[in-house]
Coordinates of C-alpha atoms in Angstrom, one line a residue:
M7 CA 2.1 16.3 14.0
S8 CA 3.4 14.0 16.7
V9 CA 6.3 12.1 15.1
D10 CA 6.0 8.4 16.0
G11 CA 4.6 9.2 19.4
W12 CA 7.1 12.0 20.2
N13 CA 5.5 15.3 21.4
T14 CA 8.4 17.7 21.2
V15 CA 10.9 17.8 18.3
L16 CA 14.1 19.8 17.7
V17 CA 14.9 20.4 14.1
L18 CA 18.6 21.3 13.4
G19 CA 20.2 22.4 10.2
G20 CA 22.6 24.7 8.5
I21 CA 21.9 27.8 6.5
R22 CA 19.5 27.1 3.6
S23 CA 19.4 23.4 4.6
G24 CA 15.6 23.2 4.4
K25 CA 15.1 22.9 8.2
S26 CA 12.2 25.4 8.3
E27 CA 10.4 23.8 5.5
F28 CA 10.8 20.4 7.1
A29 CA 9.6 21.7 10.5
E30 CA 6.5 23.2 8.8
S31 CA 5.8 19.8 7.2
L32 CA 5.7 18.2 10.7
V33 CA 2.8 20.5 11.7
A34 CA 1.0 20.6 8.3
D35 CA -1.7 18.3 9.5
A36 CA -2.6 20.4 12.6
P37 CA -5.9 22.4 12.3
A38 CA -4.2 25.5 13.8
V39 CA -0.6 26.4 14.6
R40 CA 0.9 29.1 16.8
Y41 CA 4.0 30.3 15.0
L42 CA 6.5 31.8 17.5
A43 CA 8.8 34.2 15.6
T44 CA 12.0 35.0 17.5
A45 CA 13.9 37.1 15.0
T46 CA 14.0 40.9 15.3
D47 CA 12.5 42.7 12.3
T48 CA 15.2 45.1 11.2
G49 CA 12.9 46.9 8.8
A50 CA 14.6 49.1 6.2
D51 CA 18.1 48.7 7.8
D52 CA 18.6 45.3 6.2
E53 CA 16.5 44.7 3.0
E54 CA 17.9 41.2 2.5
W55 CA 16.9 40.1 6.0
A56 CA 13.5 41.7 5.6
A57 CA 13.0 39.7 2.4
R58 CA 13.8 36.5 4.2
L59 CA 11.3 37.2 6.9
A60 CA 8.7 38.1 4.3
A61 CA 9.2 34.8 2.5
H62 CA 8.7 32.9 5.8
R63 CA 5.5 34.8 6.4
A64 CA 4.2 34.1 2.9
R65 CA 4.7 30.4 3.4
R66 CA 2.5 30.1 6.5
P67 CA -1.2 29.1 6.0
E68 CA -3.9 31.5 6.9
S69 CA -5.0 29.3 9.7
W70 CA -1.7 29.9 11.5
S71 CA -1.3 32.7 14.1
T72 CA 2.0 34.5 14.5
E73 CA 3.4 35.7 17.8
E74 CA 6.6 37.8 18.1
T75 CA 8.9 37.0 21.1
A76 CA 11.9 39.2 20.1
G77 CA 11.1 41.8 22.7
D78 CA 12.1 39.7 25.7
P79 CA 14.2 36.5 25.7
R80 CA 12.3 35.1 28.7
R81 CA 8.9 35.4 26.9
L82 CA 9.5 32.3 24.7
A83 CA 9.7 30.0 27.8
D84 CA 6.6 31.6 29.2
V85 CA 4.6 31.0 26.1
I86 CA 5.7 27.4 25.8
T87 CA 4.9 26.7 29.4
A88 CA 1.4 28.3 29.2
A89 CA 0.5 26.3 26.0
E90 CA -2.6 24.1 26.2
P91 CA -2.4 20.3 25.4
H92 CA -4.6 20.7 22.3
E93 CA -2.3 23.4 20.8
T94 CA 0.5 23.1 18.3
L95 CA 3.5 25.4 18.5
L96 CA 6.3 26.0 16.0
V97 CA 9.3 28.0 17.1
D98 CA 11.5 29.4 14.3
D99 CA 14.2 29.8 15.3
L100 CA 16.6 29.6 18.3
G101 CA 19.3 31.5 16.4
G102 CA 17.1 34.6 16.6
W103 CA 16.3 33.9 20.2
V104 CA 20.1 33.7 21.1
T105 CA 20.6 37.0 19.2
V106 CA 18.0 38.7 21.4
L107 CA 19.5 37.1 24.5
L108 CA 23.0 38.5 23.7
D109 CA 21.6 42.0 22.8
P110 CA 23.2 44.6 25.1
A111 CA 19.7 45.9 25.9
H112 CA 19.1 42.7 27.9
Q113 CA 22.4 42.6 29.7
P114 CA 23.7 42.0 32.2
A115 CA 21.8 38.8 32.7
D116 CA 22.4 35.2 33.6
D117 CA 22.3 33.6 30.1
T118 CA 22.9 30.1 31.5
A119 CA 19.8 30.4 33.7
T120 CA 17.7 31.7 30.8
I121 CA 18.8 28.8 28.6
A122 CA 17.9 26.3 31.4
E123 CA 14.5 27.9 31.8
L124 CA 13.9 27.4 28.1
A125 CA 15.0 23.7 28.3
D126 CA 12.7 23.1 31.3
A127 CA 9.8 24.7 29.4
V128 CA 10.4 22.4 26.4
R129 CA 10.7 19.3 28.7
S130 CA 7.4 20.0 30.5
C131 CA 5.5 21.4 27.5
P132 CA 1.9 19.9 27.3
A133 CA 1.4 21.0 23.7
R134 CA 2.8 19.6 20.5
L135 CA 6.0 21.6 19.9
V136 CA 8.5 21.8 17.1
V137 CA 11.6 24.0 17.6
V138 CA 13.9 25.0 14.8
S139 CA 17.5 26.0 15.4
P140 CA 20.7 26.5 13.3
E141 CA 23.5 24.0 13.8
V142 CA 26.7 25.9 14.2
G143 CA 29.0 23.1 15.5
L144 CA 30.2 22.1 12.0
S145 CA 31.5 25.5 10.9
L146 CA 34.8 27.3 11.6
V147 CA 35.4 29.0 14.9
P148 CA 34.3 32.7 14.4
T149 CA 37.1 35.2 14.3
T150 CA 35.3 37.9 16.3
P151 CA 34.5 37.9 20.1
L152 CA 30.8 38.5 19.3
G153 CA 30.7 35.7 16.8
R154 CA 32.4 33.3 19.3
A155 CA 29.9 34.3 22.0
F156 CA 27.0 33.7 19.7
A157 CA 28.3 30.2 18.6
D158 CA 28.9 29.3 22.2
A159 CA 25.5 30.4 23.4
L160 CA 23.7 28.7 20.5
G161 CA 25.6 25.5 21.0
A162 CA 24.7 25.5 24.7
T163 CA 21.1 26.2 23.8
N164 CA 20.9 23.4 21.2
R165 CA 22.4 20.9 23.7
A166 CA 20.0 21.8 26.4
V167 CA 16.9 21.8 24.2
A168 CA 18.0 18.5 22.5
D169 CA 18.3 16.9 25.9
A170 CA 14.8 18.1 26.8
A171 CA 13.0 17.2 23.5
D172 CA 11.5 13.9 22.7
A173 CA 13.1 13.7 19.2
V174 CA 15.9 15.5 17.4
V175 CA 16.3 15.6 13.6
L176 CA 19.2 17.1 11.5
V177 CA 18.4 18.4 8.1
V178 CA 21.2 18.5 5.5
A179 CA 20.5 19.5 1.9
G180 CA 16.8 19.0 2.5
Q181 CA 17.2 15.4 3.8
P182 CA 16.2 14.7 7.4
T183 CA 18.2 12.3 9.5
W184 CA 16.8 11.4 12.9
L185 CA 19.4 11.7 15.8
K186 CA 17.2 10.9 18.8
P187 CA 16.0 8.5 20.1
T188 CA 18.6 6.0 18.9
P189 CA 17.3 2.5 17.8
T190 CA 18.3 1.0 21.2
A191 CA 16.4 3.7 23.1
R192 CA 13.0 2.6 21.8
P193 CA 12.8 -1.0 20.9
G194 CA 10.8 -1.8 17.8
I195 CA 10.8 1.8 16.4
V196 CA 13.7 3.0 14.4
P197 CA 13.7 6.7 13.4
A198 CA 15.1 7.2 10.0
Q199 CA 14.8 9.6 7.1
G200 CA 11.4 10.9 6.2
G201 CA 11.8 9.5 2.6
P202 CA 12.2 6.0 1.3
A203 CA 15.9 6.0 1.7
G204 CA 15.8 5.2 5.4
T205 CA 16.7 1.5 5.7
A206 CA 17.7 1.0 9.3
P207 CA 16.4 -2.4 10.5
A208 CA 13.6 -2.5 13.0
A209 CA 13.6 -4.8 15.9
E210 CA 11.6 -8.0 15.3
P211 CA 9.1 -6.7 12.7
Q212 CA 5.8 -8.4 12.3
A213 CA 6.1 -11.5 10.1
L214 CA 4.5 -11.1 6.7
P215 CA 1.8 -13.5 5.6
E216 CA 2.5 -16.3 3.1
V217 CA 2.1 -15.7 -0.6
L218 CA -0.3 -18.1 -2.3
T219 CA -0.4 -19.1 -5.9
P220 CA -3.9 -20.4 -6.7
T221 CA -4.3 -22.7 -9.6
V222 CA -7.4 -23.9 -11.5
P223 CA -8.5 -27.2 -9.8
P224 CA -8.0 -30.4 -11.8
T225 CA -11.0 -32.5 -12.5
T226 CA -9.8 -35.3 -10.3
A227 CA -9.9 -33.2 -7.1
V228 CA -12.0 -34.5 -4.2
P229 CA -14.7 -32.2 -2.9
D230 CA -14.4 -31.1 0.7
D231 CA -17.1 -31.4 3.4
D232 CA -19.0 -28.4 1.9
G233 CA -19.1 -29.9 -1.5
R234 CA -16.5 -27.4 -2.9
T235 CA -13.3 -28.3 -4.6
P236 CA -10.2 -27.0 -2.9
W237 CA -7.4 -25.7 -5.1
S238 CA -3.7 -26.3 -4.6
A239 CA -2.0 -23.3 -3.0
P240 CA 1.8 -23.7 -2.8
T241 CA 3.5 -20.9 -0.9
M242 CA 6.7 -19.0 -1.8
A243 CA 8.9 -17.9 1.1
L244 CA 10.2 -14.4 0.6
P245 CA 12.7 -12.4 2.7
M246 CA 11.3 -10.0 5.2
V247 CA 11.9 -6.3 4.6
A248 CA 12.3 -3.9 7.4
T249 CA 12.3 -0.2 6.4
G250 CA 12.5 1.5 9.8
L251 CA 10.8 4.5 8.2
V252 CA 9.1 7.3 10.1
I253 CA 5.9 7.6 8.0
Q254 CA 4.8 11.2 8.2
P255 CA 3.2 14.0 6.2
G256 CA 5.2 15.6 3.5
M257 CA 7.2 12.6 2.3
E258 CA 8.8 13.1 -1.0
L259 CA 8.1 9.9 -3.0
P260 CA 8.6 9.3 -6.8
M261 CA 6.2 10.3 -9.5
P262 CA 5.4 8.4 -12.7
D263 CA 7.3 9.5 -15.8
E264 CA 5.6 12.7 -16.9
Y265 CA 6.7 12.3 -20.5
A266 CA 6.4 8.6 -21.1
G267 CA 2.6 8.4 -20.4
P268 CA 1.5 11.1 -22.9
Q269 CA 4.0 9.7 -25.4
A270 CA 2.4 6.2 -25.0
V271 CA -1.0 7.6 -25.7
D272 CA 0.2 9.7 -28.7
R273 CA 1.8 6.5 -30.1
L274 CA -1.6 4.8 -30.3
A275 CA -2.7 7.2 -33.1
T276 CA 0.1 5.8 -35.3
L277 CA -0.7 2.1 -35.0
D278 CA -2.0 0.1 -37.9
L279 CA -5.6 -0.4 -36.7
P280 CA -8.7 -0.9 -38.8
G281 CA -10.9 1.1 -36.5
A282 CA -10.8 4.4 -34.5
G283 CA -8.6 3.1 -31.7
F284 CA -8.8 2.1 -28.1
G285 CA -11.5 4.5 -26.8
V286 CA -11.3 5.3 -23.1
L287 CA -8.9 2.4 -22.6
D288 CA -6.1 4.6 -23.9
R289 CA -5.9 5.8 -20.3
V290 CA -4.6 2.3 -19.4
V291 CA -1.8 2.7 -21.9
G292 CA -1.0 6.2 -20.6
F293 CA -1.0 5.0 -17.0
A294 CA 1.2 2.0 -17.8
G295 CA 3.6 4.1 -19.8
G296 CA 4.0 6.6 -17.0
T297 CA 4.5 4.0 -14.3
Q298 CA 6.8 1.9 -16.4
G299 CA 8.7 4.9 -17.8
T300 CA 8.4 3.9 -21.5
P301 CA 6.2 4.9 -24.4
T302 CA 5.7 1.2 -25.2
P303 CA 4.5 -0.3 -21.9
A304 CA 4.3 -4.1 -21.6
P305 CA 1.4 -6.0 -20.1
W306 CA 1.6 -6.7 -16.4
D307 CA 3.1 -10.2 -16.4
T308 CA 3.4 -10.6 -12.6
V309 CA 0.4 -9.6 -10.5
R310 CA -0.1 -10.0 -6.8
V311 CA -3.5 -9.7 -5.0
L312 CA -3.4 -8.3 -1.5
L313 CA -6.5 -9.2 0.4
V314 CA -6.6 -7.2 3.7
H315 CA -8.9 -8.8 6.3
G316 CA -9.9 -6.6 9.2
D317 CA -13.2 -6.3 11.1
H318 CA -14.8 -3.2 12.7
R319 CA -16.8 -3.7 15.9
G320 CA -19.9 -1.8 17.0
G321 CA -22.6 -0.2 14.9
A322 CA -20.3 -0.1 11.8
A323 CA -20.8 -3.9 11.4
A324 CA -24.6 -3.8 11.7
G325 CA -26.3 -6.3 9.4
T326 CA -23.2 -8.6 9.0
V327 CA -23.0 -12.2 10.0
P328 CA -20.5 -12.7 12.8
G329 CA -17.4 -14.6 11.5
D330 CA -18.4 -14.3 7.9
S331 CA -15.4 -12.2 6.9
A332 CA -13.0 -14.6 8.7
R333 CA -14.6 -17.5 6.8
R334 CA -14.0 -15.8 3.5
A335 CA -10.4 -15.0 4.4
R336 CA -9.9 -18.7 5.2
A337 CA -11.4 -19.7 1.9
A338 CA -9.1 -17.4 0.1
R339 CA -6.1 -18.9 1.9
A340 CA -7.3 -22.4 0.9
G341 CA -7.7 -21.3 -2.8
R342 CA -11.5 -21.2 -2.8
G343 CA -14.0 -18.5 -3.5
A344 CA -14.5 -15.9 -6.2
L345 CA -11.2 -14.0 -5.5
A346 CA -9.0 -17.0 -5.5
R347 CA -10.7 -18.4 -8.6
L348 CA -10.2 -15.1 -10.5
A349 CA -6.6 -14.9 -9.3
A350 CA -5.9 -18.3 -10.6
E351 CA -7.4 -17.5 -14.0
A352 CA -5.2 -14.3 -14.1
G353 CA -2.1 -16.2 -13.0
A354 CA -1.8 -13.9 -10.0
S355 CA -0.4 -14.7 -6.6
L356 CA -2.6 -14.1 -3.6
Q357 CA -1.6 -12.9 -0.1
V358 CA -4.2 -12.6 2.7
V359 CA -3.2 -10.0 5.3
D360 CA -4.8 -9.9 8.8
A361 CA -5.2 -6.3 10.1
P362 CA -6.0 -5.4 13.7
A363 CA -9.7 -5.3 14.5
A364 CA -11.1 -1.8 15.0
R365 CA -12.9 -0.8 18.2
P366 CA -16.4 0.7 18.0
I367 CA -15.7 4.1 16.5
E368 CA -18.9 5.6 18.0
V369 CA -17.5 5.3 21.5
E370 CA -13.7 5.3 21.2
P371 CA -10.9 5.5 18.7
A372 CA -10.6 2.6 16.3
L373 CA -6.9 2.2 17.0
T374 CA -4.1 3.5 19.3
P375 CA -1.4 5.6 17.7
D376 CA 1.1 2.7 18.1
E377 CA -1.3 0.4 16.3
V378 CA -1.5 2.9 13.5
E379 CA 2.2 3.1 13.2
S380 CA 2.6 -0.7 13.2
A381 CA -0.2 -1.1 10.5
L382 CA 1.4 1.5 8.3
R383 CA 4.8 -0.1 8.5
H384 CA 3.3 -3.5 7.9
G385 CA 1.6 -2.4 4.7
W386 CA 4.8 -0.7 3.5
R387 CA 6.7 -3.9 4.0
L388 CA 4.1 -5.9 2.1
A389 CA 4.6 -3.6 -0.9
E390 CA 8.4 -3.9 -0.6
Q391 CA 8.1 -7.6 -0.4
A392 CA 6.1 -7.7 -3.6
A393 CA 8.5 -5.4 -5.4
D394 CA 11.5 -7.5 -4.4
A395 CA 9.7 -10.6 -5.8
G396 CA 9.4 -9.0 -9.2
V397 CA 5.6 -8.1 -9.0
R398 CA 4.6 -5.6 -11.7
L399 CA 1.1 -4.8 -10.5
L400 CA -0.7 -5.0 -7.1
V401 CA -4.4 -5.5 -6.8
L402 CA -5.7 -4.2 -3.5
G403 CA -8.8 -5.9 -2.0
A404 CA -10.4 -6.1 1.4
C405 CA -12.9 -8.1 3.3
G406 CA -14.2 -7.4 6.8
A407 CA -17.3 -6.5 8.8
G408 CA -18.1 -2.8 8.8
T409 CA -15.6 -1.7 6.1
D410 CA -18.2 0.4 4.3
A411 CA -19.0 2.4 7.4
A412 CA -15.3 2.9 8.2
A413 CA -14.7 4.1 4.6
A414 CA -17.7 6.5 4.9
A415 CA -16.3 7.9 8.1
V416 CA -12.9 8.5 6.4
L417 CA -14.6 10.2 3.5
A418 CA -16.5 12.4 5.8
A419 CA -13.4 13.5 7.7
T420 CA -11.2 14.0 4.6
A421 CA -13.6 15.1 1.9
G422 CA -16.5 16.5 3.8
A423 CA -18.9 13.8 2.6
E424 CA -22.3 13.3 4.2
P425 CA -22.3 9.7 5.6
P426 CA -25.8 8.7 4.4
A427 CA -24.8 9.8 0.9
V428 CA -21.7 7.5 0.7
L429 CA -22.9 4.5 2.7
G430 CA -24.2 1.7 0.4
R431 CA -27.3 -0.2 1.3
V432 CA -26.8 -3.3 3.5
L433 CA -27.3 -6.6 1.8
N434 CA -27.9 -9.4 4.3
D435 CA -27.1 -13.1 4.0
S436 CA -30.5 -13.8 2.6
G437 CA -29.9 -11.5 -0.4
E438 CA -32.3 -8.8 0.9
Y439 CA -31.7 -5.2 1.7
D440 CA -31.6 -4.4 5.5
D441 CA -32.5 -0.7 5.8
A442 CA -32.6 -0.9 9.6
A443 CA -29.0 -2.1 9.7
W444 CA -28.1 0.8 7.2
M445 CA -29.5 3.3 9.6
V446 CA -27.5 1.8 12.5
R447 CA -24.4 2.2 10.4
C448 CA -25.2 5.8 9.6
A449 CA -25.8 6.5 13.3
A450 CA -22.4 4.9 14.2
V451 CA -20.6 7.1 11.7
R452 CA -22.5 10.2 12.8
D453 CA -21.6 9.5 16.5
A454 CA -18.0 8.8 15.6
L455 CA -17.6 12.1 13.8
H456 CA -19.2 14.0 16.7
R457 CA -17.0 12.2 19.3
S458 CA -13.8 13.1 17.4
R459 CA -14.9 16.6 16.3
H460 CA -12.1 18.3 18.4
S461 CA -9.4 15.8 17.3
P462 CA -6.8 16.8 14.7
R463 CA -7.6 15.8 11.2
G464 CA -4.2 14.6 10.2
A465 CA -3.8 11.4 8.3
K466 CA -2.7 9.3 11.3
D467 CA -5.3 10.9 13.5
I468 CA -8.1 9.9 11.0
L469 CA -6.7 6.4 10.9
A470 CA -6.7 6.1 14.7
E471 CA -10.1 7.8 15.3
L472 CA -12.1 6.4 12.4
G473 CA -10.2 4.3 9.8
G474 CA -9.1 1.1 11.6
G475 CA -6.6 -1.5 10.9
D476 CA -7.6 -2.5 7.3
V477 CA -7.5 1.1 6.1
A478 CA -4.2 1.7 7.8
V479 CA -2.5 -1.4 6.3
A480 CA -3.9 -0.5 2.9
T481 CA -2.5 3.1 3.3
G482 CA 0.9 1.6 4.1
V483 CA 0.7 -0.6 1.0
L484 CA 0.0 2.4 -1.2
L485 CA 2.9 4.4 0.3
G486 CA 5.3 1.5 0.0
A487 CA 4.2 0.8 -3.6
T488 CA 4.7 4.4 -4.5
A489 CA 8.2 4.4 -3.0
R490 CA 9.0 1.3 -5.1
R491 CA 7.3 2.6 -8.3
L492 CA 4.8 -0.2 -8.2
P493 CA 1.3 0.5 -9.7
V494 CA -1.8 -0.5 -7.7
L495 CA -5.2 -1.4 -9.0
L496 CA -7.8 -0.2 -6.5
D497 CA -11.1 -1.8 -6.0
G498 CA -13.7 -0.9 -3.4
P499 CA -14.3 1.5 -0.5
V500 CA -11.3 0.4 1.7
G501 CA -8.9 1.0 -1.2
V502 CA -10.1 4.5 -2.1
A503 CA -10.3 5.4 1.6
A504 CA -6.7 4.5 1.9
G505 CA -6.0 6.5 -1.2
L506 CA -7.5 9.6 0.5
V507 CA -5.4 9.1 3.6
S508 CA -2.2 8.4 1.7
R509 CA -2.7 11.6 -0.3
D510 CA -2.3 13.5 2.9
L511 CA 1.0 11.7 3.7
A512 CA 2.5 11.7 0.2
G513 CA 0.6 13.4 -2.6
Q514 CA 2.4 11.3 -5.1
A515 CA 0.7 8.1 -4.1
R516 CA -2.6 8.7 -6.0
H517 CA -0.7 8.9 -9.3
W518 CA 0.3 5.3 -9.0
C519 CA -3.3 4.1 -8.5
L520 CA -5.7 2.9 -11.2
L521 CA -9.4 2.4 -10.7
A522 CA -10.9 -0.2 -13.1
D523 CA -14.6 0.1 -12.1
H524 CA -16.5 1.9 -9.3
G525 CA -19.3 -0.7 -9.3
R526 CA -21.7 2.2 -8.7
H527 CA -20.7 2.2 -5.0
P528 CA -21.4 5.8 -3.7
A529 CA -18.2 6.0 -1.6
V530 CA -16.0 4.8 -4.4
M531 CA -17.6 7.2 -6.8
L532 CA -17.0 10.2 -4.6
A533 CA -13.5 9.2 -3.5
A534 CA -12.5 8.6 -7.1
D535 CA -13.7 12.1 -8.0
V536 CA -11.7 13.6 -5.1
L537 CA -8.6 11.7 -6.0
G538 CA -8.9 12.4 -9.7
L539 CA -9.3 8.8 -10.7
T540 CA -11.6 8.2 -13.6
P541 CA -12.9 4.6 -13.7
L542 CA -12.1 2.8 -16.9
L543 CA -15.3 0.6 -17.0
D544 CA -18.8 0.8 -15.8
L545 CA -19.8 -2.9 -15.4
R546 CA -21.6 -2.4 -12.0
L547 CA -19.9 -5.5 -10.6
D548 CA -20.3 -6.3 -6.9
L549 CA -18.2 -9.5 -6.5
G550 CA -16.3 -8.4 -3.5
E551 CA -13.4 -5.9 -3.1
G552 CA -10.5 -7.1 -5.3
A553 CA -12.6 -9.5 -7.4
N554 CA -14.1 -6.8 -9.5
A555 CA -10.6 -5.6 -10.5
L556 CA -9.5 -9.1 -11.4
V557 CA -12.5 -9.4 -13.8
A558 CA -11.3 -6.3 -15.6
L559 CA -7.6 -7.3 -15.5
P560 CA -7.6 -9.6 -18.7
L561 CA -9.1 -6.7 -20.7
L562 CA -6.5 -4.3 -19.5
R563 CA -3.7 -6.7 -20.2
S564 CA -5.1 -7.3 -23.7
V565 CA -5.1 -3.6 -24.4
L566 CA -1.4 -3.2 -23.3
G567 CA -0.4 -6.3 -25.3
L568 CA -2.1 -5.1 -28.5
A569 CA -0.7 -1.6 -28.1
A570 CA 2.9 -3.0 -27.7
A571 CA 2.7 -5.5 -30.6
L572 CA 1.0 -3.6 -33.4
P573 CA 3.2 -2.0 -36.0
T574 CA 3.0 1.6 -37.2
H575 CA 0.5 2.3 -40.0
P576 CA 2.1 2.1 -43.5
A577 CA 1.0 5.7 -44.2
L578 CA 3.2 6.8 -41.3
G579 CA 6.2 4.8 -42.2
G580 CA 5.3 1.4 -41.1
P581 CA 5.8 -1.8 -43.1
D582 CA 3.6 -2.3 -46.2
E583 CA 3.7 -6.1 -46.0
P584 CA 3.6 -8.3 -43.0
T585 CA 6.8 -9.8 -41.8
D586 CA 7.6 -13.4 -41.9
E587 CA 7.3 -13.7 -38.1
P588 CA 3.6 -13.7 -36.9
D589 CA 2.5 -11.3 -34.2
F590 CA 1.5 -14.2 -32.1
R591 CA 2.1 -18.0 -31.8
E592 CA -0.6 -20.6 -31.4
P593 CA -0.3 -22.3 -28.0
D594 CA 1.0 -25.8 -28.0
P595 CA -1.7 -28.5 -27.8
A596 CA -2.5 -29.6 -24.3
G597 CA -1.3 -33.0 -23.0
P598 CA -3.5 -35.9 -22.4
G599 CA -4.4 -34.6 -18.9
P600 CA -5.7 -36.7 -16.0
T601 CA -7.9 -39.6 -16.4
T602 CA -11.2 -39.3 -14.6
T603 CA -14.7 -40.6 -14.7
D604 CA -16.2 -37.4 -13.5
E605 CA -17.8 -35.0 -16.0
P606 CA -15.8 -31.8 -16.1
D607 CA -17.6 -28.4 -15.8
F608 CA -16.7 -27.7 -19.4
R609 CA -15.2 -29.6 -22.3
E610 CA -12.7 -28.3 -24.8
P611 CA -13.7 -29.1 -28.4
E612 CA -11.7 -32.0 -29.8
P613 CA -9.4 -31.1 -32.8
A614 CA -10.8 -32.1 -36.1
G615 CA -9.2 -35.3 -37.4
P616 CA -8.6 -36.4 -41.0
G617 CA -12.2 -37.6 -41.2
P618 CA -13.6 -41.2 -41.3
T619 CA -12.5 -43.7 -43.9
T620 CA -15.5 -44.8 -46.0
T621 CA -16.3 -46.8 -49.1
D622 CA -19.2 -44.5 -50.1
P623 CA -18.7 -43.1 -53.6
E624 CA -17.8 -39.5 -54.2
P625 CA -20.9 -37.3 -54.6
A626 CA -21.9 -36.7 -58.2
P627 CA -21.1 -33.3 -59.7
L628 CA -23.9 -30.7 -60.2
D629 CA -25.4 -30.1 -63.6
P630 CA -25.9 -26.6 -65.0
S631 CA -29.4 -26.5 -63.5
G632 CA -28.0 -27.1 -60.0
R633 CA -29.1 -30.7 -59.7
R634 CA -26.8 -33.6 -59.2
A635 CA -26.2 -35.7 -62.2
G636 CA -27.4 -39.3 -62.0

């Protein structure tokens, strides 16, 4: 619940502004909430007010407990003061509390002292606390003495509690605007709206990594010391994007077009095809139609691969060679390796992202809360950078020691999975399975879950306790891509683990994700089922997270290109004869290319010439028996 490290929050708003719903979203990730109701139940005297109270009660989850404090205005401060550090309290609202305070049954009393006691209780509260209060300062001055007394008392209460609280947010028409702290009060952290519209610049955001454009190596390249041929990797400098967002549960992000996707699939049945159609790949067309907002989606012409590199220390990394993941990340930056090669073949840019290393989860949290916030924002900015560069599809990959164990821990915490059932076998550098290392990983995940058993199971808490930097950055990428309507092709355990965490921050994120192949990885298969993602293929590839998706990408592009180019069947009103313009154009012949004495890995067939000039006579014609005459 804690918003960007703040433990007590005051939520202000007018009548029907959505302040209560927003406050409830702040504590939605808490395992249990003590709901402190301040309003007096008038019963049959006011049916409309009773209906409002009933609606509030119906909205509360069954795991919440409700306590009435309307009997004594001093009881609210006592309850807040006596709260335990592990508890979460929601007070709704101070308007009802002021009404009880001004009730003649509690007069005469020192109202100023009672308000001060409440503010002191909020300031020293050890629990996580969210307080809701009506904002009356923007309305007209009441015309009655009682109305003026209520407005004055509530205004004084709001000022005192706002001064005592860590954070203050004003909700107008359902849109939250953070009032405290100001950007200068906390360097590097800018409170803004809970949705993607918050664009206040953050102080000195972390620099984004360079964007690489791998190309297929020419035959004249000189091998390096390892005997491998480096590829050219020019970079493209893009402007940094600073969102200043407070990433929190309940964010309202966009959804794909709910009509365009089904219309794109229905349109396939009208195309002039000689066979039965696209089979299961019609889901690609439906996904692209929904995310592009058109029944005739185009192939993804601009693709960027994000390779998140982050190691996990401790037992999670058992069986891995120290430094191997860093070597692979360096190779990708240099344009070498399977991922870079496939990116070059697909014409995709490649960006290698370094995530903070995770601490041993069996003995301590993987990240601090501040590191989680920083990683989430960094991932969000990476997605915004890609969208601003005109990218139409993100491919999310990862490399790092212990990523499988971290993903298994996240699945256990979010989906109730048994770690041994979702932990893949450990393949060592000799190409052999290391079952002893697998058991060490299982024990590390088991101990991490036991250590954090009393911790909240909110999205940020899971990232801090179990997930680590790579999962946190990947989660930020998914959220930022969702905010910018940018589809993401998932591949591997880190990507689907981030999908599970992002679902608890913004449920819309999973609808912008596509899974090409699960590779028979147990964690990916389970997470895909939980997220409702049906893999398109079953190739059982294991080329590394991100590379598997790039293998499938040309097929997915071909399906979209064919679906967009084919005409309607003549029986359904399409053209009977082909048009003069072909559906495709032959590529121009290649130039002479570089001159080299080295043999290339493959040779293009030479175009057929006019044939040799010869003085041999023409072959004699065949006679009726099939033999040549003469």
